[in-house]
Coordinates of C-alpha atoms in Angstrom, one line a residue:
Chain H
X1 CA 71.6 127.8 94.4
X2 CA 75.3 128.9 94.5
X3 CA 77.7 125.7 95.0
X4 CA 80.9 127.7 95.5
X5 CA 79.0 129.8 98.4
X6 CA 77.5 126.6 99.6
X7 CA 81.2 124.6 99.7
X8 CA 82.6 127.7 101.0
X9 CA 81.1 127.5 104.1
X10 CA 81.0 123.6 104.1
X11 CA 84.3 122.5 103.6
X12 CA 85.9 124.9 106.5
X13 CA 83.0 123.5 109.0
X14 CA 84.4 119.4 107.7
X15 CA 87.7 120.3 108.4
X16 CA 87.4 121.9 111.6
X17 CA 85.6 119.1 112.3
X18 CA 87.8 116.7 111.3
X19 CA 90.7 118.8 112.5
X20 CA 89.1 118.8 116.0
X21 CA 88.7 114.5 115.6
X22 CA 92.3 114.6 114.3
X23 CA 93.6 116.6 117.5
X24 CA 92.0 114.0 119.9
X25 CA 92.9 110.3 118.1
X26 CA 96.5 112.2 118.1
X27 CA 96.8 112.9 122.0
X28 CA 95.6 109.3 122.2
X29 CA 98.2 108.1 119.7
X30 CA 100.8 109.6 121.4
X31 CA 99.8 108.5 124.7
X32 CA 100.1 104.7 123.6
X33 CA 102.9 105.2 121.4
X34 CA 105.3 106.6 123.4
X35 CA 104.5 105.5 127.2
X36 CA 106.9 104.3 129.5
X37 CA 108.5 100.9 128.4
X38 CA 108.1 98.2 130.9
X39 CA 110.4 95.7 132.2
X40 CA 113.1 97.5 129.8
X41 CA 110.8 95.9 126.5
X42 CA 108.8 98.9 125.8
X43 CA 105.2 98.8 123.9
X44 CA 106.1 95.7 121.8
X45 CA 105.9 93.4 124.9
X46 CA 102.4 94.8 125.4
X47 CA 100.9 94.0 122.2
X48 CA 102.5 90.9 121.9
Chain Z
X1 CA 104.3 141.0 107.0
X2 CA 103.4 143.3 110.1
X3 CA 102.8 140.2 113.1
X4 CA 101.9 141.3 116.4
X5 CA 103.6 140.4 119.5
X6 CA 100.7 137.9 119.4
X7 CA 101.7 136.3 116.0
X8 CA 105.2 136.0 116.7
X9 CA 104.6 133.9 120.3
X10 CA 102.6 131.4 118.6
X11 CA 104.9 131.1 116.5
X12 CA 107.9 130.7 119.0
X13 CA 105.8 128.7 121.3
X14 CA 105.1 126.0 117.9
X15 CA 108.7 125.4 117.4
X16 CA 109.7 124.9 120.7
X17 CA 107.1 122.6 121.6
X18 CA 108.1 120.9 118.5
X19 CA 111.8 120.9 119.5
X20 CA 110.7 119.6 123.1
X21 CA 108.4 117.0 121.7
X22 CA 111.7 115.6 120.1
X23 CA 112.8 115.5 123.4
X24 CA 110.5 114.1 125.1
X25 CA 110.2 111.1 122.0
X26 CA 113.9 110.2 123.0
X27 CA 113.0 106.9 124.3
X28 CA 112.5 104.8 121.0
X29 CA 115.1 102.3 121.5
X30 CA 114.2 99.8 118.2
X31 CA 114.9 100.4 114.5
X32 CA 111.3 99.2 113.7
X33 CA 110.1 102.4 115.9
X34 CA 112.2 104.4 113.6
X35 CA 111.2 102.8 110.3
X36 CA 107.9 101.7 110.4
X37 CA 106.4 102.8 114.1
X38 CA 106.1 99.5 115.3
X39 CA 104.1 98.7 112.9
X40 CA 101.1 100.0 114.8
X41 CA 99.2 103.0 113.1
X42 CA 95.9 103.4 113.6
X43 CA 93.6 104.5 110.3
X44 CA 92.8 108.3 111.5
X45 CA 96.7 108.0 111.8
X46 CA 97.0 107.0 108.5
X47 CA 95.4 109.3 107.2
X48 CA 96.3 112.5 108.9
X49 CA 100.0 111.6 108.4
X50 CA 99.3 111.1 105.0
X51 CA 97.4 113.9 104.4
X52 CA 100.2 116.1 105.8
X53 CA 102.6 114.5 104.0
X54 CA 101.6 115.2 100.4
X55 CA 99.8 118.9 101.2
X56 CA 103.0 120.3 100.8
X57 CA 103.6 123.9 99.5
X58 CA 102.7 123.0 95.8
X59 CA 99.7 121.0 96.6
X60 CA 98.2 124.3 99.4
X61 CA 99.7 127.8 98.3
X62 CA 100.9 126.8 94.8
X63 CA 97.0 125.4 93.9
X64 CA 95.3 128.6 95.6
X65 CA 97.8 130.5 93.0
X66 CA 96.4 128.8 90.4
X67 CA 92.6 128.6 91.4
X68 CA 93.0 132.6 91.2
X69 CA 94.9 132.5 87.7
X70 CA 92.9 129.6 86.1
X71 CA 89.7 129.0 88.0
X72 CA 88.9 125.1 88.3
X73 CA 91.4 124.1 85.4
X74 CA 93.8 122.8 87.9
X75 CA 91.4 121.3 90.4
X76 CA 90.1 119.1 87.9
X77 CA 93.9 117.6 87.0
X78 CA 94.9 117.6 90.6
X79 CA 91.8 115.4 91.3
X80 CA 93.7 112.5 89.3
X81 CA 96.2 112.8 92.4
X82 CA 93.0 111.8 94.4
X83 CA 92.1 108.9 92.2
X84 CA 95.3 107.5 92.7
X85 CA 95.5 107.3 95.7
X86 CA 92.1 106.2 96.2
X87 CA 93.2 103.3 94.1
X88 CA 96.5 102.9 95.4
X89 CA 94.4 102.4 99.1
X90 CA 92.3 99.7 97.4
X91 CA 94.7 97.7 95.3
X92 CA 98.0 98.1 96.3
X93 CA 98.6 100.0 100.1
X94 CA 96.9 96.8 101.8
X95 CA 99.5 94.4 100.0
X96 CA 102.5 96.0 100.9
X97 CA 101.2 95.6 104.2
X98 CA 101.4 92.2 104.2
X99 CA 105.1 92.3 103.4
X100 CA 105.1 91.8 107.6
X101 CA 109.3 91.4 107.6
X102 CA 109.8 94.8 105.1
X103 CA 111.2 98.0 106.7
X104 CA 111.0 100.6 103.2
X105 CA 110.0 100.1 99.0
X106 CA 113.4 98.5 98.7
X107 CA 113.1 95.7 101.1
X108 CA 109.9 95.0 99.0
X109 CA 111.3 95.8 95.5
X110 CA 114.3 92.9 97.1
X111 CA 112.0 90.3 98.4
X112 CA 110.2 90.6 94.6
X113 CA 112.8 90.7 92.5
X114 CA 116.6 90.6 94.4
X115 CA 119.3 92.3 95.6
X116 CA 120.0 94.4 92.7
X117 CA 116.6 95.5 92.4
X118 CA 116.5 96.9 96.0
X119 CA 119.9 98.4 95.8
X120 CA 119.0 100.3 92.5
X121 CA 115.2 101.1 94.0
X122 CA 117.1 102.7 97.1
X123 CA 119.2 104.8 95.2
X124 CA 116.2 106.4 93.5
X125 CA 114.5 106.6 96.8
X126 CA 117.5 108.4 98.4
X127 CA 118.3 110.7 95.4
X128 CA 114.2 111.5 95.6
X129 CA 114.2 112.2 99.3
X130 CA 117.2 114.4 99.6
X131 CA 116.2 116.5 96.6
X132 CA 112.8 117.6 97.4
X133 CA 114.0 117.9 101.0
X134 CA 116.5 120.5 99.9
X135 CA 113.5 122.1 98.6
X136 CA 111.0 122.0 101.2
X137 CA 114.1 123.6 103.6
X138 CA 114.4 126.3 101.1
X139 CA 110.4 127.2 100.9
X140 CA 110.1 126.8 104.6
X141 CA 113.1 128.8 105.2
X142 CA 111.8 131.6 102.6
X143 CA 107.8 131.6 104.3
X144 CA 109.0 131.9 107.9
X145 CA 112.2 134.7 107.3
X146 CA 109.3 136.9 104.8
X147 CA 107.2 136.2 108.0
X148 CA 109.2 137.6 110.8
X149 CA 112.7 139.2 109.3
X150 CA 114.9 136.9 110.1
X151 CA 117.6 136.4 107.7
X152 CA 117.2 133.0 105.1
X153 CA 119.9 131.5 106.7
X154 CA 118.4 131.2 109.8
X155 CA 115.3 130.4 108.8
X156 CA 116.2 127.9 106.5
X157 CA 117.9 126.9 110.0
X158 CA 115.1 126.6 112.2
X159 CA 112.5 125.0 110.2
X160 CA 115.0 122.0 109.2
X161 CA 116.9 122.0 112.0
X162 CA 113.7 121.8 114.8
X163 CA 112.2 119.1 112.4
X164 CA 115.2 117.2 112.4
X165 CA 115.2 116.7 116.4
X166 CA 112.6 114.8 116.2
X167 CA 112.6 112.9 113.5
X168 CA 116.6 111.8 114.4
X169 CA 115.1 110.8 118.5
X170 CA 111.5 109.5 117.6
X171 CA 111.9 108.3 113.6
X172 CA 108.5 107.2 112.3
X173 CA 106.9 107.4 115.4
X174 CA 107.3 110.9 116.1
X175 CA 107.1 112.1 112.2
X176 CA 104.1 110.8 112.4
X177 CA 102.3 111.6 115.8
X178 CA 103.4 115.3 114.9
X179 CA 102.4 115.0 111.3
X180 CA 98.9 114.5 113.2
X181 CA 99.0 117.4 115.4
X182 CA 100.3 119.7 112.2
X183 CA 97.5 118.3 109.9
X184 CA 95.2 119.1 112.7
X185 CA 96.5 123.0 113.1
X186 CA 96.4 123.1 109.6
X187 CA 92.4 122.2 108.9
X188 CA 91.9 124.5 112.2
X189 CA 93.4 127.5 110.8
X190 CA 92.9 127.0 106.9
X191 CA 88.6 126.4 107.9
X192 CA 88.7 129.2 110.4
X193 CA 90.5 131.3 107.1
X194 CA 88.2 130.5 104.4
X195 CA 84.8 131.1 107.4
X196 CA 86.2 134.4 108.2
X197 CA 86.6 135.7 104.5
X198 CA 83.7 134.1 103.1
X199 CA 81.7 136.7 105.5
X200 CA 84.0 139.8 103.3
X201 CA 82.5 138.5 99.8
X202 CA 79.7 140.5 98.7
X203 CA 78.8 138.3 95.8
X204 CA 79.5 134.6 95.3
X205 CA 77.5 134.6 91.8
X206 CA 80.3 137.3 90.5
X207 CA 83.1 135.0 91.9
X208 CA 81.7 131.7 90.4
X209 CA 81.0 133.2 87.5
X210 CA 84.2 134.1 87.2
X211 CA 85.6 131.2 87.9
X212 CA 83.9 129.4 85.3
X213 CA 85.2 131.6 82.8
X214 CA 88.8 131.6 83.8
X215 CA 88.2 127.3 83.6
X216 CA 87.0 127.7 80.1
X217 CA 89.4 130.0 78.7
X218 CA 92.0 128.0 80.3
X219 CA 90.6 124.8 79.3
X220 CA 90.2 125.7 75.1
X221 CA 94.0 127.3 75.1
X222 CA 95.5 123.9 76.3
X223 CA 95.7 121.3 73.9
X224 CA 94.6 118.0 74.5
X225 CA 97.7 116.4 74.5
X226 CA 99.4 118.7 77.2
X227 CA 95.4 117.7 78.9
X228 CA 96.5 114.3 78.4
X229 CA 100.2 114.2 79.9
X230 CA 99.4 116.3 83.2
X231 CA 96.7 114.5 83.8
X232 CA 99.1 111.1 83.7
X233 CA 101.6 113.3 85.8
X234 CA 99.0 113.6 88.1
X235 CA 98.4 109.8 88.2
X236 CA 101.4 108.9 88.3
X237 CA 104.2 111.2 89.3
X238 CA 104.1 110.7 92.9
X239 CA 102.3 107.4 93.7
X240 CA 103.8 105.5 96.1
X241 CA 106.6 107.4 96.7
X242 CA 108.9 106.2 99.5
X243 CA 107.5 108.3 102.5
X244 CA 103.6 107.4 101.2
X245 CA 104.8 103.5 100.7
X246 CA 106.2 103.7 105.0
X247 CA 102.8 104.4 106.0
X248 CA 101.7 101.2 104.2
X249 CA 104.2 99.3 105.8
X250 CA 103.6 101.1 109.2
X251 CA 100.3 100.6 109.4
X252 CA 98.2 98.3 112.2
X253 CA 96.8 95.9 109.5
X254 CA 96.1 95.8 106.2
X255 CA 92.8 97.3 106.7
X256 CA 94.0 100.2 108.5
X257 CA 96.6 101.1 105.5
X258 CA 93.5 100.5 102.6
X259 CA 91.0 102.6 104.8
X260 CA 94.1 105.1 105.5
X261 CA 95.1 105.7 102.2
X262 CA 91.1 105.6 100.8
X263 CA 90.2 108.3 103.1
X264 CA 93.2 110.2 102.4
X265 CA 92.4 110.5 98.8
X266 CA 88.6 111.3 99.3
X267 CA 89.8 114.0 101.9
X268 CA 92.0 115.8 98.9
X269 CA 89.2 116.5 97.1
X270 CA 88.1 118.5 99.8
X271 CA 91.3 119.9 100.3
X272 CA 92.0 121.1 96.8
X273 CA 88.4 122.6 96.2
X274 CA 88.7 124.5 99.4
X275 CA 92.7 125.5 98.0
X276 CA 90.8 126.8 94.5
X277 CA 87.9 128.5 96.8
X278 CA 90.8 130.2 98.5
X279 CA 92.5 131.4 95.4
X280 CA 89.2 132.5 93.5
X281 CA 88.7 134.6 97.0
X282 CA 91.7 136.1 97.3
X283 CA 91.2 137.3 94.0
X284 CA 88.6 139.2 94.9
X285 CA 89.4 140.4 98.1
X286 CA 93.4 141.2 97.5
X287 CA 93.2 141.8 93.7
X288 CA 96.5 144.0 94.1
X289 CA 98.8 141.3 95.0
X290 CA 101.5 141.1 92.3
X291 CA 102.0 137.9 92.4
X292 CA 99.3 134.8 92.3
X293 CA 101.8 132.6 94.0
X294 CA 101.4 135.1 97.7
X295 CA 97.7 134.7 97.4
X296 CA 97.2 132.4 100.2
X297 CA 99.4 134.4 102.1
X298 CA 98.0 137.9 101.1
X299 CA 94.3 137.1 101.7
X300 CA 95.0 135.9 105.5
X301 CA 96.9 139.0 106.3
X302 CA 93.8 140.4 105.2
X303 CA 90.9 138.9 106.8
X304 CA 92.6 137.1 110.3
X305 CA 93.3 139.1 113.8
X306 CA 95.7 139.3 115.3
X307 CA 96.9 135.6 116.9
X308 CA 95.0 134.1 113.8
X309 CA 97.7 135.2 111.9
X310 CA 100.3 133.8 113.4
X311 CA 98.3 130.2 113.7
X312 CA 97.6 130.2 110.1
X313 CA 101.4 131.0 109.4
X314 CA 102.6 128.1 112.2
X315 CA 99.5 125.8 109.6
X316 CA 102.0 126.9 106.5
X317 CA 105.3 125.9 108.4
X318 CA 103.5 122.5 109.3
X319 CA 102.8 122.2 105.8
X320 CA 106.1 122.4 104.8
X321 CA 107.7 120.6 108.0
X322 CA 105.6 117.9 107.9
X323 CA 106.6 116.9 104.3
X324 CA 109.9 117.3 104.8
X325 CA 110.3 114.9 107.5
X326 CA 109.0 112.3 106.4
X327 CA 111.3 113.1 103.3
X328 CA 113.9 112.9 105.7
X329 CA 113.2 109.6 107.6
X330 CA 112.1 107.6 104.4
X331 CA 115.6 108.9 102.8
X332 CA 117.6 107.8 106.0
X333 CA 115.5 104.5 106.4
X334 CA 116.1 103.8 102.5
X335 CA 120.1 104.5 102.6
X336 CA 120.3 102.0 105.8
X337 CA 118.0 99.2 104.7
X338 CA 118.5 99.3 100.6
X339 CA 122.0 100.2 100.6
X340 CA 124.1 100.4 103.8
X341 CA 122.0 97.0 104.6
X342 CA 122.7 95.0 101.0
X343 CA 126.0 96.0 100.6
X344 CA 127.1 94.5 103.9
X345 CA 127.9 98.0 105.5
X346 CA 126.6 97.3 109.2
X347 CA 125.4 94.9 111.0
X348 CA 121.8 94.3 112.3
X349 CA 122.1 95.9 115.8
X350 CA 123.5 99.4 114.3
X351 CA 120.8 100.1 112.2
X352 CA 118.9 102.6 114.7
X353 CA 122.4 104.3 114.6
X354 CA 122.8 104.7 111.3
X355 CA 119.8 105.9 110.2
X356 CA 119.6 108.6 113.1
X357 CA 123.1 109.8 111.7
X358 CA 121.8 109.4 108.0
X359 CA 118.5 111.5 109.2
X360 CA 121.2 114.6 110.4
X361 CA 123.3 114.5 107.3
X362 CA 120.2 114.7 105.3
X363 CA 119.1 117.7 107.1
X364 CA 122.3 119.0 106.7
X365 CA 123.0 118.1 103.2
X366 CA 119.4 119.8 102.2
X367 CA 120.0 122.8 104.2
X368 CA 123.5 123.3 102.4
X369 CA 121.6 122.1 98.8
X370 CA 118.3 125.2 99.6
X371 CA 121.2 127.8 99.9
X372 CA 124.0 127.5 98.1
X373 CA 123.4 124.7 95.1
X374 CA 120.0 124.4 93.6
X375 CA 122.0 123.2 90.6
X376 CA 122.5 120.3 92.7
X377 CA 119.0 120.1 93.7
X378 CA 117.5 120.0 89.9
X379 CA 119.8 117.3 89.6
X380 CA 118.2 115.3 92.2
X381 CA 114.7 116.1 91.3
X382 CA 115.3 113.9 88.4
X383 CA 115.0 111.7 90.9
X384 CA 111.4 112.8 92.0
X385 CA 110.6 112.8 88.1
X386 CA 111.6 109.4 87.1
X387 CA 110.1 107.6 90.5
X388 CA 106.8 106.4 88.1
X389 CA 108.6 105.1 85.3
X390 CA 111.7 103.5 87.5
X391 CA 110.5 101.9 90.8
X392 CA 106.5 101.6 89.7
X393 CA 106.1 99.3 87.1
X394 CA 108.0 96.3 88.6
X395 CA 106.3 97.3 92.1
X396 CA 102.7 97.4 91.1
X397 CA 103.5 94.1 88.4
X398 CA 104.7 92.4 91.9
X399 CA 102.1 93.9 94.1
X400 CA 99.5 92.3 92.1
X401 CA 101.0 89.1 92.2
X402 CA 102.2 88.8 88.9
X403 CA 105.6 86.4 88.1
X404 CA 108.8 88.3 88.9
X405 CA 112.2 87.5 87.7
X406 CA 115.5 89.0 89.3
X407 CA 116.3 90.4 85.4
X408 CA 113.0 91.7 84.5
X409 CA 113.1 93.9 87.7
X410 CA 116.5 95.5 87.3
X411 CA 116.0 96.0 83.7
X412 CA 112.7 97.4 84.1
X413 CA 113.9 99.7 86.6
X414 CA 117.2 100.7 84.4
X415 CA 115.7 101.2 81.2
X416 CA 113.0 103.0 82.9
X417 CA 115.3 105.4 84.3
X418 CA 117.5 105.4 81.3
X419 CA 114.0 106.2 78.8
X420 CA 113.0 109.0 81.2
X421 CA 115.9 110.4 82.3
X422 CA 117.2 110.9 78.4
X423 CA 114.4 112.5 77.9
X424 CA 114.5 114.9 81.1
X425 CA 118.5 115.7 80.6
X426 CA 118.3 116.0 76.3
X427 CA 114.7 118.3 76.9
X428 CA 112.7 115.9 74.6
X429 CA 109.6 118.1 73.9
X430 CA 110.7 121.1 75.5
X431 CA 111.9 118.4 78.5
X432 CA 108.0 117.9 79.4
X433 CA 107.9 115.3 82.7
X434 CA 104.6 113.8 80.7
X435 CA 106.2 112.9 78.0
X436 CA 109.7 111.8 79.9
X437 CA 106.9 109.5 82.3
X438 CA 105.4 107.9 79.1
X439 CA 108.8 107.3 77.2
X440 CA 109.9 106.2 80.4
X441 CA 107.3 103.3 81.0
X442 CA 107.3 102.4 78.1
X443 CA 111.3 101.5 77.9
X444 CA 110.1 100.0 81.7
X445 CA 107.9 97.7 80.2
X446 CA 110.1 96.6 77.4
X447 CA 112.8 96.0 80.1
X448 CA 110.9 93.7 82.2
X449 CA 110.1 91.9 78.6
X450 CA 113.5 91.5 77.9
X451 CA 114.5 90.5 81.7
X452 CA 111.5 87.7 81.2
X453 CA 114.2 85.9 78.7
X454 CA 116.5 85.4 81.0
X455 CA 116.0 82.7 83.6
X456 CA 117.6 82.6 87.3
X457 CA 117.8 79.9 89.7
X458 CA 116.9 82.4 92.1
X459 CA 113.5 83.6 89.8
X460 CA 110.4 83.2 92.1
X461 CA 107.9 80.8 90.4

């Protein structure tokens, strides 16, 4: 077996994979991150 | 580079949705958003702002260059990178966590060892920052005016300039949501690369073959001392850096910054085999490019369409971009807690100001530093060299719960710096950073010694 052709084709598919997982924990990042503060205290107030 | 109309809107349409995600990010009204992100990032965070942070140009096109010269010499050193911070996620990330009142290395390198200590640990931290941001604006500027003909000026420009909107409205926060979204572009366009010109190589027994050759002759003309000393530049040089050290301290819990920082360093070994497989490729597909370092470059002009092309290029600005701001916001978060802070400069309510203004200068100050002083710049890459023997003995001797004393810390950090910074400025052995980084701990080490004689009321027990 050839390992270089083997993690040639392997490592793009992990990191379009994990690009892909990366793209959708981000949108959710930002959506808590930066939504609307509250009663003028912002996201802190929440967790707390 | 010919681009297509194609290329060239992608390419628009990523910097001005990075200029109106600063924008948008305007609402962060605390200095604990700018520093550390409330405190509040999420492992996948972690470890995609991470990630994106040290792939910078040397550790993406500068390791393809050399997987084409050398085969897997190099991936086998830069794997010591990986261990590190694989270590650095079990051991050390998760403590710093717990330093719940700390806003940057300094404020932990003070609440070890004193004052002096954190003043002295944010000048390195500054001087770090500010140089290798000068060079990331440079490289940035140089990859996007050989990409669409503008002049280096404005390039140079535009890639600092749109990077610095956001980090000076969002800090932390926004470094690191769009760190995410960058990292995420990049692993896109990078797979998609390396897919579409795997289908173009007619034989992967010729290429590994290769390969394996290059690594050996490589391998038996370097002797085992030079083996030796990149390999502990690779250990060392860069761990816990200031802008790795904020996503310690920003993370959600000390799990999230040991899983973070762990996953990050298992995901560079992916990351710098696929770099090498890219290199060894682009060898074989663009064997007439003069010059290993455009490899990366050559070999996507090649095999993409049109679109593609401009994606993967937006993937290489990202690269660069997303190191340089978090160079920028450690450097501006260092100068207002470790020395603006300490020296009594401001008072606790300016801080959010005085970083954001710190953050501009910065990006000013680099820009001016990538075109008209790289004197200036090799000056503060010192900086950069003498972090590991400076800064990392005392921190890791602390981190691990070891006895600290307010003397041993400064004079482990000045001797340090003294030992490896001789060495750097005189060209000791040809001025080899391995060698500086071993003289240099090893004056470290004597100087916490020597600071252990001295007591302090103020020594911690």
């Amino acid at each position: 077996m050839n390992f270089m052709k083997l993690f040639t084709y392997l490592l793009p598919l992990f990191c379009l994979s994990l690009g892909l997982f990366i793209m959708a924990q981000t949108a959710q990042y930002v959506r808590v991150a930066f939504r609307a503060p509250r009663n003028g205290k912002g996201r802190s107030a929440h967790v707390a | 580079m010919a681009l297509t109309t194609l290329d060239l809107a992608v390419i628009v349409a990523y910097f001005l949705g990075l200029a109106l995600f600063g924008v948008v990010v305007r609402r962060i009204q605390a200095f604990e958003d700018y520093s550390v992100a409330e405190r509040a990032v999420p492992t996948p965070m972690v470890l995609a702002s991470l990630s994106a942070t040290y792939i910078g140009p040397g550790y993406s096109l500068g390791l393809a260059a050399k997987g084409a010269s050398s085969g897997f010499f190099f991936l086998i050193l830069f794997l010591f990178f990986s261990l590190q911070t694989v270590l650095v996620g079990m051991f050390l990330a998760p403590r710093l966590r717990s330093f719940t009142d700390c806003h940057s290395l300094g404020d932990v390198m003070g609440s070890l060892y004193g004052r002096e200590a954190q003043l002295l640990t944010g000048l390195v931290s500054l001087g770090l920052c500010a140089g290798f941001a000068a060079v990331l604006a440079r490289a940035g500027g140089a990859v996007l005016a050989e990409a669409t003909g503008l002049g280096l000026v404005t390039a140079v420009l535009i890639v600092t300039g749109v990077g610095v909107i956001y980090t000076y409205t969002g800090g932390l926060k926004s470094v690191i949501a769009t760190e995410a979204a960058q990292f995420a572009i990049i692993l896109v366009a990078v797979g998609a690369m390396v897919l579409i010109a795997a289908g173009q190589v007619s034989s992967f027994d010729g290429v590994q073959a290769a390969a394996v050759q290059a690594t050996r002759d490589k391998w038996g003309a370097t002797p085992g001392l030079a083996l030796l000393g990149l390999a502990l530049s690779f250990l060392l040089g860069e761990t816990l850096i200031p802008p790795y050290a904020n996503r310690a301290l920003a993370a959600e819990s000390e799990g999230a910054s040991r899983r973070g920082f762990v996953l990050a360093g298992l995901f560079s070994v992916v990351w710098f085999t696929l770099m090498v497989i890219i290199g060894l490729m682009g060898k074989l597909l663009v064997p007439d490019t003069k010059d290993t370092e455009g490899v990366f470059v050559a070999l996507a002009a090649k095999v993409l369409p049109a679109g593609a092309l401009g994606l993967l290029l937006v993937a290489i600005a990202a690269i660069v971009m997303s190191t340089q701001e978090s160079l920028l916001n450690a450097g501006a978060v260092a100068f207002t807690r470790d020395l603006a802070r300490p020296l009594n400069l401001l008072h606790e309510g300016a801080q959010l100001t005085v970083a954001r203004v710190t953050t501009a200068v910065m990006g000013a100050v680099s820009v001016f530093f990538a075109l008209r002083a790289p004197t200036i710049i090799e000056g503060l890459l010192i900086c950069y060299s003498i972090w590991a023997p400076t800064v990392l003995p005392a921190l890791v001797w602390g981190l691990l719960g070891f006895r600290t004393g307010r003397w041993s810390g400064v004079l482990s950090i000045v001797l340090g710096g003294v030992g490896s910074g001789f060495c750097l400025i005189a060209k000791v052995a040809g001025g080899d950073p391995a060698v500086a980084i071993l003289v240099g701990l090893a004056a470290s080490i004597i100087g916490a010694g020597i600071g252990r004689l001295f007591k302090n009321p103020g020594d911690q027990p």
